[in-house]
Coordinates of C-alpha atoms in Angstrom, one line a residue:
Chain A
M1 CA 0.0 0.0 0.0
S2 CA 2.6 2.5 -1.0
S3 CA 1.3 6.0 -1.8
D4 CA 3.2 6.7 -5.0
N5 CA 0.6 5.9 -7.6
Q6 CA -2.7 6.2 -5.9
T7 CA -5.4 6.9 -8.4
P8 CA -8.8 8.0 -6.9
V9 CA -9.9 4.4 -7.2
N10 CA -6.9 3.2 -5.2
N11 CA -7.6 5.8 -2.6
A12 CA -11.1 4.6 -2.2
A13 CA -9.9 1.0 -1.7
F14 CA -7.2 2.3 0.7
N15 CA -9.8 4.2 2.7
A16 CA -12.1 1.2 2.8
A17 CA -9.4 -1.0 4.1
T18 CA -8.5 1.6 6.7
D19 CA -12.1 2.0 7.7
L20 CA -12.4 -1.8 8.1
E21 CA -9.3 -1.9 10.2
I22 CA -10.4 1.0 12.4
R23 CA -13.8 -0.6 12.9
I24 CA -12.2 -4.0 13.9
R25 CA -9.5 -2.4 16.1
R26 CA -12.2 -0.7 18.0
K27 CA -13.8 -4.1 18.8
L28 CA -10.3 -5.4 19.8
E29 CA -10.0 -2.9 22.6
R30 CA -12.6 -5.0 24.5
Q31 CA -11.1 -8.3 23.5
H32 CA -9.6 -8.7 27.0
F33 CA -8.8 -12.4 26.6
M34 CA -6.7 -11.7 23.5
H35 CA -4.8 -9.1 25.5
L36 CA -4.3 -11.6 28.4
I37 CA -2.7 -14.2 26.1
G38 CA -0.6 -11.5 24.4
A39 CA -1.9 -11.9 20.8
D40 CA -2.7 -9.2 18.3
L41 CA -4.2 -9.1 14.8
T42 CA -1.6 -8.4 12.2
V43 CA -3.6 -8.5 9.0
I44 CA -7.2 -7.4 8.6
T45 CA -8.7 -7.7 5.2
P46 CA -12.2 -8.5 4.0
G47 CA -12.7 -12.2 4.7
R48 CA -9.2 -12.9 5.9
V49 CA -7.5 -12.0 9.2
E50 CA -4.2 -13.0 10.8
A51 CA -2.9 -12.9 14.3
E52 CA 0.4 -13.4 16.0
L53 CA 1.8 -14.1 19.4
A54 CA 5.3 -14.5 20.9
L55 CA 5.4 -17.9 22.7
Q56 CA 6.4 -17.7 26.3
Q57 CA 6.5 -20.0 29.2
Q58 CA 3.0 -18.8 30.3
H59 CA 1.5 -20.4 27.2
Q60 CA 2.8 -23.9 27.9
Q61 CA 1.1 -27.1 29.1
Q62 CA 3.0 -29.5 31.3
R63 CA 5.2 -31.0 28.5
G64 CA 6.4 -27.6 27.3
F65 CA 4.2 -27.4 24.2
A66 CA 1.9 -24.5 23.4
H67 CA -1.4 -25.4 25.2
G68 CA -4.2 -26.8 23.1
G69 CA -6.5 -24.2 24.5
L70 CA -4.1 -21.4 23.4
V71 CA -4.0 -22.8 19.9
A72 CA -7.8 -23.1 19.8
T73 CA -8.0 -19.5 21.0
M74 CA -5.8 -18.3 18.2
A75 CA -7.9 -20.3 15.7
D76 CA -11.2 -19.0 17.1
L77 CA -9.9 -15.4 17.1
V78 CA -8.9 -15.3 13.4
A79 CA -11.8 -17.4 12.1
G80 CA -14.3 -15.2 14.0
F81 CA -12.8 -11.9 13.0
A82 CA -12.5 -13.0 9.4
G83 CA -16.3 -13.5 9.5
V84 CA -16.8 -10.1 11.3
T85 CA -15.1 -8.3 8.4
L86 CA -17.9 -9.3 6.1
L87 CA -20.7 -8.0 8.3
P88 CA -22.0 -4.5 9.0
D89 CA -20.7 -3.0 12.2
D90 CA -23.8 -3.5 14.3
V91 CA -24.3 -7.2 13.4
G92 CA -22.6 -9.7 15.8
L93 CA -21.1 -13.1 15.2
V94 CA -20.6 -15.8 17.8
T95 CA -19.0 -19.2 17.5
A96 CA -21.5 -22.0 17.4
D97 CA -19.0 -24.8 16.8
L98 CA -15.2 -24.9 16.8
R99 CA -13.1 -27.9 15.8
V100 CA -9.3 -28.0 16.0
S101 CA -7.1 -30.7 14.6
Y102 CA -3.7 -30.7 16.2
L103 CA -1.1 -31.8 13.6
H104 CA 2.1 -31.1 15.6
P105 CA 3.1 -30.0 19.0
G106 CA 3.7 -26.2 19.2
V107 CA 7.3 -25.7 20.1
G108 CA 9.1 -22.5 18.9
Q109 CA 9.2 -18.8 19.0
R110 CA 6.0 -17.6 17.4
L111 CA 2.4 -18.6 16.7
R112 CA 0.8 -17.2 13.6
A113 CA -2.9 -17.9 12.9
I114 CA -4.6 -17.2 9.6
G115 CA -8.4 -17.3 9.3
W116 CA -10.7 -17.0 6.3
V117 CA -14.4 -17.4 5.4
L118 CA -15.3 -20.5 3.4
K119 CA -18.9 -19.5 3.1
A120 CA -20.6 -16.4 4.3
G121 CA -24.3 -17.0 4.7
R122 CA -27.2 -14.9 5.9
R123 CA -27.4 -16.8 9.2
L124 CA -24.2 -18.9 9.4
H125 CA -20.6 -18.2 8.4
F126 CA -18.4 -21.2 7.8
C127 CA -14.8 -20.3 8.5
E128 CA -11.4 -22.0 8.6
A129 CA -8.1 -21.3 10.3
E130 CA -4.5 -22.5 10.2
V131 CA -2.1 -22.1 13.1
W132 CA 1.6 -22.1 12.4
C133 CA 4.4 -22.3 14.9
D134 CA 7.4 -20.7 13.2
E135 CA 7.6 -22.5 9.8
L136 CA 5.4 -25.5 10.7
L137 CA 1.6 -25.9 10.3
I138 CA 0.6 -27.2 13.7
A139 CA -3.2 -27.0 13.6
K140 CA -6.1 -26.7 11.2
A141 CA -9.5 -25.5 12.5
S142 CA -13.0 -25.0 11.2
A143 CA -15.6 -22.9 12.9
T144 CA -19.3 -22.4 12.3
M145 CA -20.3 -18.9 13.3
A146 CA -23.9 -17.7 14.0
V147 CA -24.8 -14.2 12.7
L148 CA -26.6 -12.2 15.4
E149 CA -29.3 -9.7 14.4
P150 CA -28.5 -6.1 15.4
L151 CA -29.5 -5.0 18.9
N152 CA -32.3 -2.5 18.6
Chain B
M1 CA -14.4 -39.5 52.0
S2 CA -15.1 -39.1 55.7
S3 CA -12.7 -41.0 57.9
D4 CA -15.1 -42.6 60.4
N5 CA -15.6 -46.0 59.0
Q6 CA -12.5 -46.7 57.0
T7 CA -11.9 -50.4 56.6
P8 CA -8.5 -51.4 55.2
V9 CA -10.1 -51.6 51.8
N10 CA -11.4 -48.1 52.1
N11 CA -8.0 -46.9 53.2
A12 CA -6.4 -48.4 50.1
A13 CA -9.0 -46.7 47.9
F14 CA -8.3 -43.4 49.8
N15 CA -4.6 -43.8 49.3
A16 CA -4.9 -44.6 45.7
A17 CA -7.0 -41.5 45.2
T18 CA -4.5 -39.5 47.0
D19 CA -1.6 -40.9 45.0
L20 CA -3.5 -40.1 41.8
E21 CA -4.1 -36.6 42.9
I22 CA -0.5 -36.1 44.0
R23 CA 0.7 -37.4 40.6
I24 CA -1.7 -35.1 38.7
R25 CA -0.9 -32.0 40.8
R26 CA 2.7 -32.5 40.1
K27 CA 2.0 -32.2 36.4
L28 CA -0.2 -29.2 37.0
E29 CA 2.8 -27.2 38.4
R30 CA 4.0 -27.0 34.8
Q31 CA 0.6 -26.2 33.3
H32 CA 1.5 -22.6 32.9
F33 CA -1.4 -21.7 30.7
M34 CA -3.9 -23.0 33.2
H35 CA -2.2 -20.7 35.8
L36 CA -2.3 -17.8 33.4
I37 CA -6.1 -18.0 32.9
G38 CA -6.6 -18.6 36.6
A39 CA -8.2 -22.1 36.5
D40 CA -7.5 -25.0 38.8
L41 CA -8.6 -28.6 39.0
T42 CA -11.1 -29.2 41.8
V43 CA -11.9 -32.9 41.4
I44 CA -9.5 -35.6 40.3
T45 CA -10.8 -39.1 40.1
P46 CA -10.0 -42.0 37.8
G47 CA -11.6 -41.1 34.5
R48 CA -13.3 -37.9 35.7
V49 CA -11.9 -34.5 36.4
E50 CA -13.3 -31.1 37.1
A51 CA -11.9 -27.6 36.9
E52 CA -13.1 -24.1 38.0
L53 CA -12.3 -20.5 37.3
A54 CA -13.7 -17.2 38.6
L55 CA -14.8 -15.2 35.6
Q56 CA -13.2 -11.8 35.3
Q57 CA -12.9 -9.0 32.7
Q58 CA -9.7 -10.5 31.4
H59 CA -11.6 -13.6 30.2
Q60 CA -14.0 -11.6 28.0
Q61 CA -14.3 -11.1 24.3
Q62 CA -15.6 -7.8 22.9
R63 CA -19.3 -8.4 23.8
G64 CA -18.5 -9.2 27.4
F65 CA -19.0 -13.0 27.1
A66 CA -16.4 -15.5 28.2
H67 CA -14.1 -15.9 25.2
G68 CA -14.7 -19.1 23.1
G69 CA -11.0 -19.8 23.4
L70 CA -11.3 -19.8 27.2
V71 CA -14.2 -22.2 27.1
A72 CA -12.3 -24.4 24.7
T73 CA -9.3 -24.3 27.1
M74 CA -11.4 -25.4 30.1
A75 CA -12.9 -28.2 28.0
D76 CA -9.5 -29.4 26.7
L77 CA -8.0 -29.2 30.3
V78 CA -10.6 -31.5 31.9
A79 CA -11.0 -33.8 28.9
G80 CA -7.2 -34.3 28.7
F81 CA -6.6 -34.8 32.4
A82 CA -9.6 -37.2 32.7
G83 CA -7.6 -39.2 30.1
V84 CA -4.3 -38.8 31.9
T85 CA -5.8 -40.3 35.1
L86 CA -6.2 -43.6 33.3
L87 CA -2.6 -43.9 32.2
P88 CA 0.7 -44.8 33.9
D89 CA 2.6 -41.7 35.0
D90 CA 5.3 -42.0 32.3
V91 CA 2.8 -42.2 29.4
G92 CA 1.7 -39.0 27.8
L93 CA -1.5 -37.9 26.2
V94 CA -1.9 -35.1 23.6
T95 CA -5.1 -33.7 22.0
A96 CA -5.5 -34.8 18.4
D97 CA -8.9 -33.3 17.9
L98 CA -11.0 -31.0 20.0
R99 CA -14.6 -29.9 19.1
V100 CA -16.6 -27.5 21.2
S101 CA -20.3 -26.7 20.6
Y102 CA -21.2 -23.4 22.2
L103 CA -24.8 -23.6 23.5
H104 CA -25.1 -20.3 25.3
P105 CA -22.9 -17.2 25.9
G106 CA -20.8 -17.4 29.1
V107 CA -22.0 -14.6 31.3
G108 CA -21.8 -15.0 35.1
Q109 CA -19.5 -15.5 38.0
R110 CA -17.9 -18.9 37.6
L111 CA -17.0 -21.4 35.0
R112 CA -17.0 -25.1 35.9
A113 CA -15.8 -27.8 33.5
I114 CA -16.3 -31.5 33.9
G115 CA -14.4 -34.0 31.8
W116 CA -14.7 -37.7 31.4
V117 CA -13.4 -40.6 29.3
L118 CA -15.9 -42.1 26.9
K119 CA -13.5 -44.8 25.7
A120 CA -10.0 -45.4 26.8
G121 CA -8.0 -47.2 24.1
R122 CA -4.5 -48.4 23.7
R123 CA -3.7 -45.6 21.3
L124 CA -6.6 -43.2 21.4
H125 CA -8.8 -41.9 24.3
F126 CA -12.2 -40.5 23.4
C127 CA -13.2 -37.9 26.0
E128 CA -16.0 -35.5 26.5
A129 CA -16.5 -32.3 28.6
E130 CA -19.2 -30.0 29.7
V131 CA -18.6 -26.4 30.6
W132 CA -21.1 -24.7 32.9
C133 CA -21.4 -21.0 33.7
D134 CA -23.0 -20.7 37.1
E135 CA -26.1 -23.0 36.7
L136 CA -26.2 -23.1 32.9
L137 CA -24.6 -25.6 30.6
I138 CA -22.9 -23.3 28.0
A139 CA -20.7 -25.7 26.1
K140 CA -20.3 -29.4 25.2
A141 CA -17.0 -30.7 23.9
S142 CA -15.5 -33.9 22.6
A143 CA -11.8 -34.6 22.3
T144 CA -9.8 -37.3 20.7
M145 CA -6.5 -37.8 22.6
A146 CA -3.5 -39.7 21.3
V147 CA -1.6 -41.8 23.8
L148 CA 2.2 -41.2 23.6
E149 CA 4.6 -44.0 24.3
P150 CA 6.9 -43.4 27.3
L151 CA 10.2 -41.6 26.5
N152 CA 13.1 -44.0 27.0
Chain C
M1 CA -48.5 -47.4 26.6
S2 CA -50.9 -50.1 27.8
S3 CA -54.6 -49.0 27.6
D4 CA -55.8 -50.2 31.0
N5 CA -55.6 -47.1 33.0
Q6 CA -55.9 -44.3 30.6
T7 CA -57.3 -41.2 32.3
P8 CA -58.3 -38.4 30.0
V9 CA -54.9 -36.8 30.6
N10 CA -53.1 -40.0 29.5
N11 CA -55.3 -40.1 26.4
A12 CA -54.3 -36.6 25.5
A13 CA -50.6 -37.5 25.9
F14 CA -51.2 -40.7 23.9
N15 CA -52.8 -38.8 21.1
A16 CA -50.2 -36.2 21.0
A17 CA -47.5 -38.9 20.7
T18 CA -49.5 -40.5 18.0
D19 CA -49.9 -37.2 16.1
L20 CA -46.2 -36.6 16.4
E21 CA -45.5 -40.1 15.1
I22 CA -47.9 -39.7 12.2
R23 CA -46.4 -36.3 11.3
I24 CA -42.8 -37.7 11.3
R25 CA -43.7 -40.9 9.5
R26 CA -45.2 -38.8 6.7
K27 CA -41.8 -37.1 6.3
L28 CA -40.1 -40.5 6.3
E29 CA -41.9 -41.6 3.2
R30 CA -39.7 -39.2 1.3
Q31 CA -36.5 -40.2 3.2
H32 CA -35.3 -42.2 0.2
F33 CA -31.8 -42.7 1.4
M34 CA -33.0 -44.1 4.7
H35 CA -35.0 -46.7 2.7
L36 CA -31.9 -47.4 0.5
I37 CA -29.8 -48.3 3.5
G38 CA -32.6 -50.3 5.1
A39 CA -33.0 -48.3 8.3
D40 CA -36.3 -47.3 10.0
L41 CA -37.2 -45.2 13.0
T42 CA -38.3 -47.3 16.0
V43 CA -38.9 -44.7 18.6
I44 CA -40.3 -41.2 18.0
T45 CA -40.8 -39.1 21.1
P46 CA -40.5 -35.3 21.7
G47 CA -36.7 -34.6 21.6
R48 CA -35.6 -38.3 21.3
V49 CA -35.7 -40.6 18.4
E50 CA -34.2 -44.1 17.7
A51 CA -33.5 -46.0 14.5
E52 CA -32.5 -49.5 13.7
L53 CA -30.9 -51.4 10.8
A54 CA -30.1 -55.1 10.3
L55 CA -26.4 -55.2 9.2
Q56 CA -25.8 -56.9 5.9
Q57 CA -22.9 -57.3 3.5
Q58 CA -24.1 -54.2 1.6
H59 CA -23.2 -52.0 4.6
Q60 CA -19.6 -53.1 4.8
Q61 CA -16.3 -51.4 3.9
Q62 CA -13.4 -53.4 2.7
R63 CA -12.4 -54.8 6.1
G64 CA -15.9 -56.1 6.8
F65 CA -16.8 -53.4 9.3
A66 CA -20.0 -51.2 9.0
H67 CA -19.0 -48.3 6.8
G68 CA -18.2 -45.1 8.5
G69 CA -20.6 -43.3 6.2
L70 CA -23.4 -45.7 7.2
V71 CA -22.7 -45.0 10.9
A72 CA -22.7 -41.2 10.2
T73 CA -26.0 -41.6 8.3
M74 CA -27.6 -43.3 11.3
A75 CA -26.3 -40.6 13.6
D76 CA -27.5 -37.8 11.3
L77 CA -30.9 -39.4 10.9
V78 CA -31.7 -39.7 14.6
A79 CA -30.1 -36.4 15.6
G80 CA -32.0 -34.6 12.9
F81 CA -35.4 -36.2 13.6
A82 CA -35.0 -35.6 17.3
G83 CA -34.7 -32.0 16.5
V84 CA -37.6 -32.1 14.0
T85 CA -39.9 -33.5 16.8
L86 CA -39.6 -30.1 18.6
L87 CA -40.6 -27.9 15.7
P88 CA -43.9 -27.1 14.1
D89 CA -44.6 -29.2 11.0
D90 CA -43.9 -26.5 8.5
V91 CA -40.5 -25.5 9.9
G92 CA -37.5 -27.3 8.5
L93 CA -34.2 -28.4 10.0
V94 CA -31.0 -29.1 8.1
T95 CA -27.6 -30.3 9.3
A96 CA -25.0 -27.5 9.5
D97 CA -22.3 -29.6 11.1
L98 CA -22.0 -33.3 11.9
R99 CA -19.2 -34.8 13.9
V100 CA -18.8 -38.5 14.5
S101 CA -16.3 -40.2 16.8
Y102 CA -15.7 -43.9 15.9
L103 CA -15.1 -45.7 19.2
H104 CA -15.1 -49.3 17.9
P105 CA -15.5 -51.1 14.5
G106 CA -19.1 -52.0 13.8
V107 CA -19.2 -55.8 13.6
G108 CA -22.4 -57.6 14.4
Q109 CA -26.1 -58.1 13.6
R110 CA -27.8 -54.9 14.3
L111 CA -27.1 -51.1 14.4
R112 CA -29.2 -49.0 16.8
A113 CA -28.9 -45.2 16.9
I114 CA -30.3 -43.0 19.6
G115 CA -30.6 -39.2 19.0
W116 CA -31.6 -36.4 21.4
V117 CA -31.6 -32.7 21.6
L118 CA -29.1 -31.1 23.9
K119 CA -30.3 -27.5 23.3
A120 CA -33.2 -26.4 21.1
G121 CA -32.8 -22.8 20.0
R122 CA -34.7 -20.4 17.9
R123 CA -32.2 -20.7 15.1
L124 CA -29.9 -23.6 16.0
H125 CA -30.5 -27.0 17.6
F126 CA -27.6 -28.8 19.1
C127 CA -28.2 -32.6 19.0
E128 CA -26.3 -35.7 20.0
A129 CA -26.4 -39.3 19.0
E130 CA -25.1 -42.7 19.9
V131 CA -24.7 -45.6 17.6
W132 CA -24.7 -49.1 19.1
C133 CA -23.7 -52.3 17.3
D134 CA -25.5 -55.1 19.2
E135 CA -24.4 -54.4 22.9
L136 CA -21.5 -52.1 22.1
L137 CA -21.4 -48.3 21.8
I138 CA -19.4 -47.9 18.6
A139 CA -19.9 -44.2 17.8
K140 CA -20.8 -40.9 19.4
A141 CA -21.9 -38.0 17.4
S142 CA -22.9 -34.3 17.7
A143 CA -24.8 -32.3 15.2
T144 CA -25.5 -28.6 14.8
M145 CA -28.8 -28.2 13.0
A146 CA -30.1 -25.0 11.4
V147 CA -33.8 -24.1 11.8
L148 CA -35.3 -23.1 8.4
E149 CA -38.1 -20.6 8.3
P150 CA -41.4 -21.9 6.9
L151 CA -41.8 -21.6 3.1
N152 CA -44.5 -19.1 2.3
Chain D
M1 CA -1.6 -40.1 -19.2
S2 CA -1.4 -40.4 -23.0
S3 CA 1.2 -42.9 -24.2
D4 CA 2.9 -40.8 -27.0
N5 CA 5.9 -39.4 -25.2
Q6 CA 6.7 -41.9 -22.5
T7 CA 10.3 -41.8 -21.5
P8 CA 11.6 -44.6 -19.3
V9 CA 11.1 -42.3 -16.3
N10 CA 7.6 -41.6 -17.3
N11 CA 7.0 -45.3 -17.7
A12 CA 8.2 -45.9 -14.2
A13 CA 5.8 -43.2 -12.9
F14 CA 3.1 -44.6 -15.0
N15 CA 3.6 -48.1 -13.6
A16 CA 3.8 -46.9 -10.1
A17 CA 0.5 -45.1 -10.6
T18 CA -1.0 -48.2 -12.1
D19 CA 0.3 -50.4 -9.3
L20 CA -1.3 -48.0 -6.7
E21 CA -4.5 -48.0 -8.6
I22 CA -4.6 -51.8 -8.9
R23 CA -3.9 -52.1 -5.2
I24 CA -6.7 -49.7 -4.3
R25 CA -9.2 -51.1 -6.8
R26 CA -8.7 -54.6 -5.2
K27 CA -9.8 -53.1 -1.9
L28 CA -12.8 -51.4 -3.5
E29 CA -14.2 -54.7 -4.6
R30 CA -15.1 -55.3 -1.0
Q31 CA -16.3 -51.7 -0.4
H32 CA -19.9 -52.9 -0.5
F33 CA -21.4 -49.8 0.9
M34 CA -19.8 -47.7 -1.9
H35 CA -21.4 -50.0 -4.4
L36 CA -24.8 -49.7 -2.7
I37 CA -24.8 -46.0 -2.9
G38 CA -23.5 -46.1 -6.5
A39 CA -20.2 -44.2 -6.1
D40 CA -16.9 -45.0 -7.6
L41 CA -13.3 -43.6 -7.3
T42 CA -12.4 -41.6 -10.4
V43 CA -8.9 -40.4 -9.5
I44 CA -6.4 -42.4 -7.4
T45 CA -3.0 -40.7 -6.9
P46 CA -0.6 -40.7 -3.9
G47 CA -2.3 -38.6 -1.2
R48 CA -5.3 -37.5 -3.3
V49 CA -8.4 -39.4 -4.4
E50 CA -11.6 -38.4 -6.1
A51 CA -15.0 -40.1 -6.2
E52 CA -18.2 -39.5 -8.1
L53 CA -21.8 -40.4 -8.0
A54 CA -24.9 -39.7 -10.2
L55 CA -27.5 -38.3 -7.9
Q56 CA -30.8 -40.1 -8.0
Q57 CA -34.0 -40.1 -5.9
Q58 CA -32.7 -42.9 -3.7
H59 CA -30.1 -40.5 -2.4
Q60 CA -32.5 -37.9 -1.1
Q61 CA -33.8 -36.9 2.3
Q62 CA -37.4 -35.7 2.7
R63 CA -36.8 -32.3 1.2
G64 CA -35.3 -33.6 -2.0
F65 CA -31.7 -32.7 -1.0
A66 CA -28.8 -35.2 -1.1
H67 CA -28.9 -36.8 2.4
G68 CA -26.3 -35.6 4.8
G69 CA -25.3 -39.2 5.4
L70 CA -24.6 -39.6 1.8
V71 CA -22.4 -36.5 1.7
A72 CA -20.6 -37.7 4.8
T73 CA -20.1 -41.1 3.1
M74 CA -18.5 -39.5 0.0
A75 CA -16.3 -37.4 2.3
D76 CA -15.2 -40.4 4.4
L77 CA -14.6 -42.4 1.3
V78 CA -12.1 -40.0 -0.4
A79 CA -10.5 -38.8 2.8
G80 CA -9.9 -42.4 3.9
F81 CA -8.6 -43.7 0.6
A82 CA -6.3 -40.6 0.2
G83 CA -4.8 -41.8 3.4
V84 CA -4.6 -45.4 2.3
T85 CA -2.6 -44.5 -0.8
L86 CA 0.3 -43.4 1.5
L87 CA 0.5 -46.7 3.4
P88 CA 1.9 -50.1 2.6
D89 CA -0.7 -52.5 1.3
D90 CA -0.9 -54.5 4.6
V91 CA -1.4 -51.5 6.8
G92 CA -5.0 -50.5 7.5
L93 CA -6.5 -47.2 8.2
V94 CA -9.8 -46.5 10.0
T95 CA -11.7 -43.3 10.7
A96 CA -11.4 -42.1 14.3
D97 CA -13.2 -38.8 13.8
L98 CA -15.2 -37.3 10.9
R99 CA -16.5 -33.8 10.8
V100 CA -18.6 -32.5 7.9
S101 CA -19.7 -28.9 7.5
Y102 CA -22.7 -28.6 5.2
L103 CA -22.4 -25.3 3.2
H104 CA -25.3 -25.7 0.8
P105 CA -28.0 -28.2 0.1
G106 CA -27.1 -30.9 -2.5
V107 CA -29.4 -30.4 -5.4
G108 CA -28.2 -31.4 -8.9
Q109 CA -27.0 -34.1 -11.2
R110 CA -23.7 -35.2 -9.8
L111 CA -21.7 -35.4 -6.6
R112 CA -17.9 -35.2 -6.8
A113 CA -15.7 -35.6 -3.7
I114 CA -12.1 -34.8 -3.5
G115 CA -10.0 -36.1 -0.5
W116 CA -6.4 -35.3 0.4
V117 CA -3.9 -35.8 3.2
L118 CA -3.1 -32.8 5.3
K119 CA -0.6 -34.7 7.5
A120 CA 0.5 -38.3 7.3
G121 CA 1.8 -39.5 10.6
R122 CA 3.1 -42.7 12.0
R123 CA -0.1 -43.3 13.9
L124 CA -2.6 -40.7 12.8
H125 CA -3.4 -39.3 9.3
F126 CA -5.2 -36.0 9.2
C127 CA -7.2 -35.7 6.0
E128 CA -9.6 -33.3 4.4
A129 CA -12.3 -33.5 1.8
E130 CA -14.6 -31.3 -0.3
V131 CA -17.9 -32.5 -1.8
W132 CA -19.2 -30.7 -4.9
C133 CA -22.6 -30.9 -6.3
D134 CA -22.3 -29.9 -10.0
E135 CA -20.3 -26.6 -9.8
L136 CA -21.1 -25.8 -6.2
L137 CA -19.0 -26.7 -3.1
I138 CA -21.6 -28.1 -0.8
A139 CA -19.5 -29.6 2.0
K140 CA -16.1 -29.5 3.6
A141 CA -14.9 -32.3 5.8
S142 CA -12.0 -33.2 8.0
A143 CA -11.2 -36.7 9.2
T144 CA -8.7 -38.1 11.7
M145 CA -7.6 -41.6 10.6
A146 CA -5.9 -44.2 12.8
V147 CA -3.2 -46.3 11.3
L148 CA -3.6 -50.0 12.1
E149 CA -0.6 -52.2 12.4
P150 CA -0.4 -55.1 10.0
L151 CA -2.2 -58.2 11.0
N152 CA 0.4 -60.9 11.6

């Protein structure tokens, strides 16, 4: 997103991306559990979101691996926000079902989670997520999200 | 487990329970993520484990509900340790698959998770878990756990 | 449901059960896949349904076990119809997510599936099912069902 | 796989493919449930398998959609055989867990399922599958498969 050759169209796309990011970052302020575990969203685009976290001792289970609950949290976070990016600001989205398959133990420096929307429906969003530990895919997840009508 | 009428048999059962609890509690010392979220195991019996956590702002997602990742962590914790109680101390157990169905938003004072073993196999344990928020069942989970051979 | 001591109240309950069963059996006429595999519903009560099937060679995979797809079909059938029993006749229910854990190979004479509703919601029903082969629990399933608005 | 330009190397690859296909097709003879539903494998390559089926009335549930159990069967079939292609002939593979997300109702002429291996392990294979109805992706599945030691 360099600014050299921005035509009006590019500016509009740039502003839309910025608006989306502002809108999502406002919600993140109240994502207390995300702050507790030390994660943050690093990519916010329509239908695709990424998050990262620096692994520390506090994230481990008794064998020194990243806790399965931590990995599930990262997957839920990016799958859910990927879905949120496709909805108006006043429409909520909650996880109905989350499944995580653990392919490898999480041992390393950094977790990176990538979430995307497989199908956005009027009432259900089907999302998927990958969780990587350094250069290794350690988990694959799928989530069924329920669209909540606006509060009024 | 009152002590009034302990026959030798009862004493043996009591001691076995105590040994199991000591063995599990030793593993919990290194369950750093459990400590980070503020949970603790409250019941440790063969094939059945419970955990509790006092809900605080740090556990919330942006709508004020208990985060889906927190609920998944509680489910994984009790399902996994329920499985561990049925294995010798040097045999490990890791989550291969975790699925959580979110029945209700978690809003209240206290989370309580109950995990049990549906089928203990030589190589796979199938476990289930419920997560309650105060008096409401808010999530049901199933986990497939892989038995790890002892390190030697 | 013996007829000896039917008070008017019991008669009403009996008729309600009968009406429910008539209503469900009418839908079953068009359950062509259920007929193809040779299954039938044997118990139809509000929120709980059972189905049975006599195992034959046509149900096997290459090792002689009941095919995983057959077991999933039995689970989907009873979980879905358990949900249908709690809805008005013109409201539909479709499976959004189905998960089956296979505890044991299906080898024997008869499959019996039992489905029930864990939580009936306005938009989602969370259901569970067990599949038994003779006297052995061979599979446990959970299904998330989406309630469809009436066609009008 | 036209035969015009087969170098010796290509011939070896061709023969390996043929051997794999012969080996799998021998197993399919005893896949009675696959024959009952009228499906067949159309692509058999290492780690990736496809199956097809012409939709008929016998495959429908009461609303005229392809039955969820049928879709699950197609997913299980290709996910499982994708895993089998990566194992020696005398090593078995059984489904431990199957999850299917139903994105759209199956209404059309033809089901096509594509299965692949996400991670092949010594004891567990993690596989995925898509099921298409004509040109629409109607289901996404993931399966955890347990590797069985050879009978001896």
